[in-house]
Amino acid sequence: MKIKVQFVDMLTSDSLEIYTIKKLNKLNIKYNMLIHADVFFTKENDPKGNGKICKIELSLYGPRIFASANEKNYEVAVKHAISDLEKQLKKRKGTLKSYL
């Protein structure tokens, strides 16, 4: 699986990129139907303290899958976005299994 990480209007972070790639590779091992992942990190001004946003779009057979998380910390946002993607992949795998 190809993984492309982009930091939108902010400085790049090698440690955050490595953390994200490691988490996505674990997801790729579990679900081998993944082709490509686009990850976007952005920051918004939020009075509640949130504003660290992680958006992940996965390309696989059929329609793409998308998840986004808005948290106080980028690592937590990655964790929640990947958790949402895993739920969607589990559902997708269940529907594809009947046709194989």
JSON list of C-alpha atoms in Angstrom, two decimals:
[
{"chain": "A", "resi": 1, "resn": "MET", "atom": "CA", "xyz": [0.00, 0.00, 0.00]},
{"chain": "A", "resi": 2, "resn": "LYS", "atom": "CA", "xyz": [1.24, 3.48, -0.86]},
{"chain": "A", "resi": 3, "resn": "ILE", "atom": "CA", "xyz": [0.91, 6.08, 1.89]},
{"chain": "A", "resi": 4, "resn": "LYS", "atom": "CA", "xyz": [1.06, 9.83, 1.26]},
{"chain": "A", "resi": 5, "resn": "VAL", "atom": "CA", "xyz": [1.15, 12.14, 4.30]},
{"chain": "A", "resi": 6, "resn": "GLN", "atom": "CA", "xyz": [0.56, 15.88, 3.89]},
{"chain": "A", "resi": 7, "resn": "PHE", "atom": "CA", "xyz": [0.79, 18.66, 6.45]},
{"chain": "A", "resi": 8, "resn": "VAL", "atom": "CA", "xyz": [-1.51, 21.51, 5.38]},
{"chain": "A", "resi": 9, "resn": "ASP", "atom": "CA", "xyz": [-0.38, 25.01, 6.43]},
{"chain": "A", "resi": 10, "resn": "MET", "atom": "CA", "xyz": [1.86, 23.70, 9.22]},
{"chain": "A", "resi": 11, "resn": "LEU", "atom": "CA", "xyz": [5.37, 22.39, 9.80]},
{"chain": "A", "resi": 12, "resn": "THR", "atom": "CA", "xyz": [6.09, 18.76, 8.98]},
{"chain": "A", "resi": 13, "resn": "SER", "atom": "CA", "xyz": [6.73, 16.27, 11.76]},
{"chain": "A", "resi": 14, "resn": "ASP", "atom": "CA", "xyz": [8.77, 13.15, 11.05]},
{"chain": "A", "resi": 15, "resn": "SER", "atom": "CA", "xyz": [7.71, 11.44, 14.28]},
{"chain": "A", "resi": 16, "resn": "LEU", "atom": "CA", "xyz": [4.00, 11.99, 13.52]},
{"chain": "A", "resi": 17, "resn": "GLU", "atom": "CA", "xyz": [4.50, 10.73, 9.98]},
{"chain": "A", "resi": 18, "resn": "ILE", "atom": "CA", "xyz": [6.28, 7.57, 11.20]},
{"chain": "A", "resi": 19, "resn": "TYR", "atom": "CA", "xyz": [3.56, 6.98, 13.82]},
{"chain": "A", "resi": 20, "resn": "THR", "atom": "CA", "xyz": [0.82, 7.30, 11.19]},
{"chain": "A", "resi": 21, "resn": "ILE", "atom": "CA", "xyz": [2.58, 5.03, 8.70]},
{"chain": "A", "resi": 22, "resn": "LYS", "atom": "CA", "xyz": [3.11, 2.41, 11.40]},
{"chain": "A", "resi": 23, "resn": "LYS", "atom": "CA", "xyz": [-0.59, 2.44, 12.31]},
{"chain": "A", "resi": 24, "resn": "LEU", "atom": "CA", "xyz": [-1.69, 2.26, 8.66]},
{"chain": "A", "resi": 25, "resn": "ASN", "atom": "CA", "xyz": [0.69, -0.63, 7.96]},
{"chain": "A", "resi": 26, "resn": "LYS", "atom": "CA", "xyz": [-0.93, -2.59, 10.80]},
{"chain": "A", "resi": 27, "resn": "LEU", "atom": "CA", "xyz": [-4.29, -1.91, 9.16]},
{"chain": "A", "resi": 28, "resn": "ASN", "atom": "CA", "xyz": [-2.90, -3.03, 5.80]},
{"chain": "A", "resi": 29, "resn": "ILE", "atom": "CA", "xyz": [-1.75, -6.36, 7.29]},
{"chain": "A", "resi": 30, "resn": "LYS", "atom": "CA", "xyz": [-5.25, -7.03, 8.61]},
{"chain": "A", "resi": 31, "resn": "TYR", "atom": "CA", "xyz": [-7.05, -5.88, 5.44]},
{"chain": "A", "resi": 32, "resn": "ASN", "atom": "CA", "xyz": [-4.94, -6.70, 2.38]},
{"chain": "A", "resi": 33, "resn": "MET", "atom": "CA", "xyz": [-7.36, -5.03, -0.07]},
{"chain": "A", "resi": 34, "resn": "LEU", "atom": "CA", "xyz": [-5.94, -1.53, 0.54]},
{"chain": "A", "resi": 35, "resn": "ILE", "atom": "CA", "xyz": [-4.28, 0.19, -2.42]},
{"chain": "A", "resi": 36, "resn": "HIS", "atom": "CA", "xyz": [-3.48, 3.75, -1.37]},
{"chain": "A", "resi": 37, "resn": "ALA", "atom": "CA", "xyz": [-3.83, 6.02, 1.69]},
{"chain": "A", "resi": 38, "resn": "ASP", "atom": "CA", "xyz": [-3.91, 9.82, 1.70]},
{"chain": "A", "resi": 39, "resn": "VAL", "atom": "CA", "xyz": [-3.41, 11.42, 5.13]},
{"chain": "A", "resi": 40, "resn": "PHE", "atom": "CA", "xyz": [-3.93, 15.13, 5.78]},
{"chain": "A", "resi": 41, "resn": "PHE", "atom": "CA", "xyz": [-3.02, 16.95, 8.98]},
{"chain": "A", "resi": 42, "resn": "THR", "atom": "CA", "xyz": [-4.47, 20.42, 9.57]},
{"chain": "A", "resi": 43, "resn": "LYS", "atom": "CA", "xyz": [-4.82, 22.79, 12.48]},
{"chain": "A", "resi": 44, "resn": "GLU", "atom": "CA", "xyz": [-7.80, 25.00, 13.26]},
{"chain": "A", "resi": 45, "resn": "ASN", "atom": "CA", "xyz": [-8.33, 27.60, 15.94]},
{"chain": "A", "resi": 46, "resn": "ASP", "atom": "CA", "xyz": [-10.85, 26.12, 18.33]},
{"chain": "A", "resi": 47, "resn": "PRO", "atom": "CA", "xyz": [-11.86, 27.79, 21.62]},
{"chain": "A", "resi": 48, "resn": "LYS", "atom": "CA", "xyz": [-12.50, 24.39, 23.25]},
{"chain": "A", "resi": 49, "resn": "GLY", "atom": "CA", "xyz": [-8.88, 23.33, 22.82]},
{"chain": "A", "resi": 50, "resn": "ASN", "atom": "CA", "xyz": [-9.45, 20.90, 19.97]},
{"chain": "A", "resi": 51, "resn": "GLY", "atom": "CA", "xyz": [-8.39, 21.77, 16.46]},
{"chain": "A", "resi": 52, "resn": "LYS", "atom": "CA", "xyz": [-5.80, 19.11, 15.63]},
{"chain": "A", "resi": 53, "resn": "ILE", "atom": "CA", "xyz": [-7.45, 17.43, 12.64]},
{"chain": "A", "resi": 54, "resn": "CYS", "atom": "CA", "xyz": [-6.46, 14.19, 10.91]},
{"chain": "A", "resi": 55, "resn": "LYS", "atom": "CA", "xyz": [-8.23, 13.19, 7.69]},
{"chain": "A", "resi": 56, "resn": "ILE", "atom": "CA", "xyz": [-7.53, 9.80, 6.12]},
{"chain": "A", "resi": 57, "resn": "GLU", "atom": "CA", "xyz": [-8.83, 8.58, 2.77]},
{"chain": "A", "resi": 58, "resn": "LEU", "atom": "CA", "xyz": [-8.29, 4.95, 1.77]},
{"chain": "A", "resi": 59, "resn": "SER", "atom": "CA", "xyz": [-8.48, 3.68, -1.80]},
{"chain": "A", "resi": 60, "resn": "LEU", "atom": "CA", "xyz": [-9.54, 0.09, -2.26]},
{"chain": "A", "resi": 61, "resn": "TYR", "atom": "CA", "xyz": [-11.73, -1.94, -4.55]},
{"chain": "A", "resi": 62, "resn": "GLY", "atom": "CA", "xyz": [-15.01, -0.10, -4.92]},
{"chain": "A", "resi": 63, "resn": "PRO", "atom": "CA", "xyz": [-15.72, 3.32, -3.40]},
{"chain": "A", "resi": 64, "resn": "ARG", "atom": "CA", "xyz": [-13.13, 5.07, -1.27]},
{"chain": "A", "resi": 65, "resn": "ILE", "atom": "CA", "xyz": [-13.38, 5.14, 2.52]},
{"chain": "A", "resi": 66, "resn": "PHE", "atom": "CA", "xyz": [-12.91, 8.37, 4.48]},
{"chain": "A", "resi": 67, "resn": "ALA", "atom": "CA", "xyz": [-12.55, 9.21, 8.17]},
{"chain": "A", "resi": 68, "resn": "SER", "atom": "CA", "xyz": [-11.75, 12.39, 10.03]},
{"chain": "A", "resi": 69, "resn": "ALA", "atom": "CA", "xyz": [-11.01, 13.17, 13.68]},
{"chain": "A", "resi": 70, "resn": "ASN", "atom": "CA", "xyz": [-10.72, 16.47, 15.57]},
{"chain": "A", "resi": 71, "resn": "GLU", "atom": "CA", "xyz": [-8.87, 16.13, 18.89]},
{"chain": "A", "resi": 72, "resn": "LYS", "atom": "CA", "xyz": [-6.51, 17.96, 21.25]},
{"chain": "A", "resi": 73, "resn": "ASN", "atom": "CA", "xyz": [-3.54, 15.85, 20.10]},
{"chain": "A", "resi": 74, "resn": "TYR", "atom": "CA", "xyz": [-2.57, 14.60, 16.63]},
{"chain": "A", "resi": 75, "resn": "GLU", "atom": "CA", "xyz": [-1.73, 11.08, 17.85]},
{"chain": "A", "resi": 76, "resn": "VAL", "atom": "CA", "xyz": [-5.20, 10.72, 19.38]},
{"chain": "A", "resi": 77, "resn": "ALA", "atom": "CA", "xyz": [-6.76, 12.07, 16.18]},
{"chain": "A", "resi": 78, "resn": "VAL", "atom": "CA", "xyz": [-4.86, 9.45, 14.13]},
{"chain": "A", "resi": 79, "resn": "LYS", "atom": "CA", "xyz": [-5.97, 6.72, 16.53]},
{"chain": "A", "resi": 80, "resn": "HIS", "atom": "CA", "xyz": [-9.66, 7.71, 16.29]},
{"chain": "A", "resi": 81, "resn": "ALA", "atom": "CA", "xyz": [-9.58, 8.12, 12.50]},
{"chain": "A", "resi": 82, "resn": "ILE", "atom": "CA", "xyz": [-8.00, 4.68, 12.04]},
{"chain": "A", "resi": 83, "resn": "SER", "atom": "CA", "xyz": [-10.53, 3.18, 14.44]},
{"chain": "A", "resi": 84, "resn": "ASP", "atom": "CA", "xyz": [-13.36, 4.62, 12.32]},
{"chain": "A", "resi": 85, "resn": "LEU", "atom": "CA", "xyz": [-11.71, 3.29, 9.16]},
{"chain": "A", "resi": 86, "resn": "GLU", "atom": "CA", "xyz": [-11.37, -0.17, 10.70]},
{"chain": "A", "resi": 87, "resn": "LYS", "atom": "CA", "xyz": [-15.12, -0.25, 11.42]},
{"chain": "A", "resi": 88, "resn": "GLN", "atom": "CA", "xyz": [-15.85, 0.69, 7.81]},
{"chain": "A", "resi": 89, "resn": "LEU", "atom": "CA", "xyz": [-13.38, -1.89, 6.48]},
{"chain": "A", "resi": 90, "resn": "LYS", "atom": "CA", "xyz": [-14.90, -4.61, 8.66]},
{"chain": "A", "resi": 91, "resn": "LYS", "atom": "CA", "xyz": [-18.32, -3.82, 7.22]},
{"chain": "A", "resi": 92, "resn": "ARG", "atom": "CA", "xyz": [-16.94, -3.70, 3.66]},
{"chain": "A", "resi": 93, "resn": "LYS", "atom": "CA", "xyz": [-15.11, -7.01, 4.09]},
{"chain": "A", "resi": 94, "resn": "GLY", "atom": "CA", "xyz": [-18.32, -8.63, 5.32]},
{"chain": "A", "resi": 95, "resn": "THR", "atom": "CA", "xyz": [-20.19, -7.55, 2.21]},
{"chain": "A", "resi": 96, "resn": "LEU", "atom": "CA", "xyz": [-17.40, -8.60, -0.16]},
{"chain": "A", "resi": 97, "resn": "LYS", "atom": "CA", "xyz": [-17.03, -12.04, 1.43]},
{"chain": "A", "resi": 98, "resn": "SER", "atom": "CA", "xyz": [-20.40, -13.22, 0.17]},
{"chain": "A", "resi": 99, "resn": "TYR", "atom": "CA", "xyz": [-19.36, -12.62, -3.45]},
{"chain": "A", "resi": 100, "resn": "LEU", "atom": "CA", "xyz": [-16.00, -14.38, -3.31]}
]
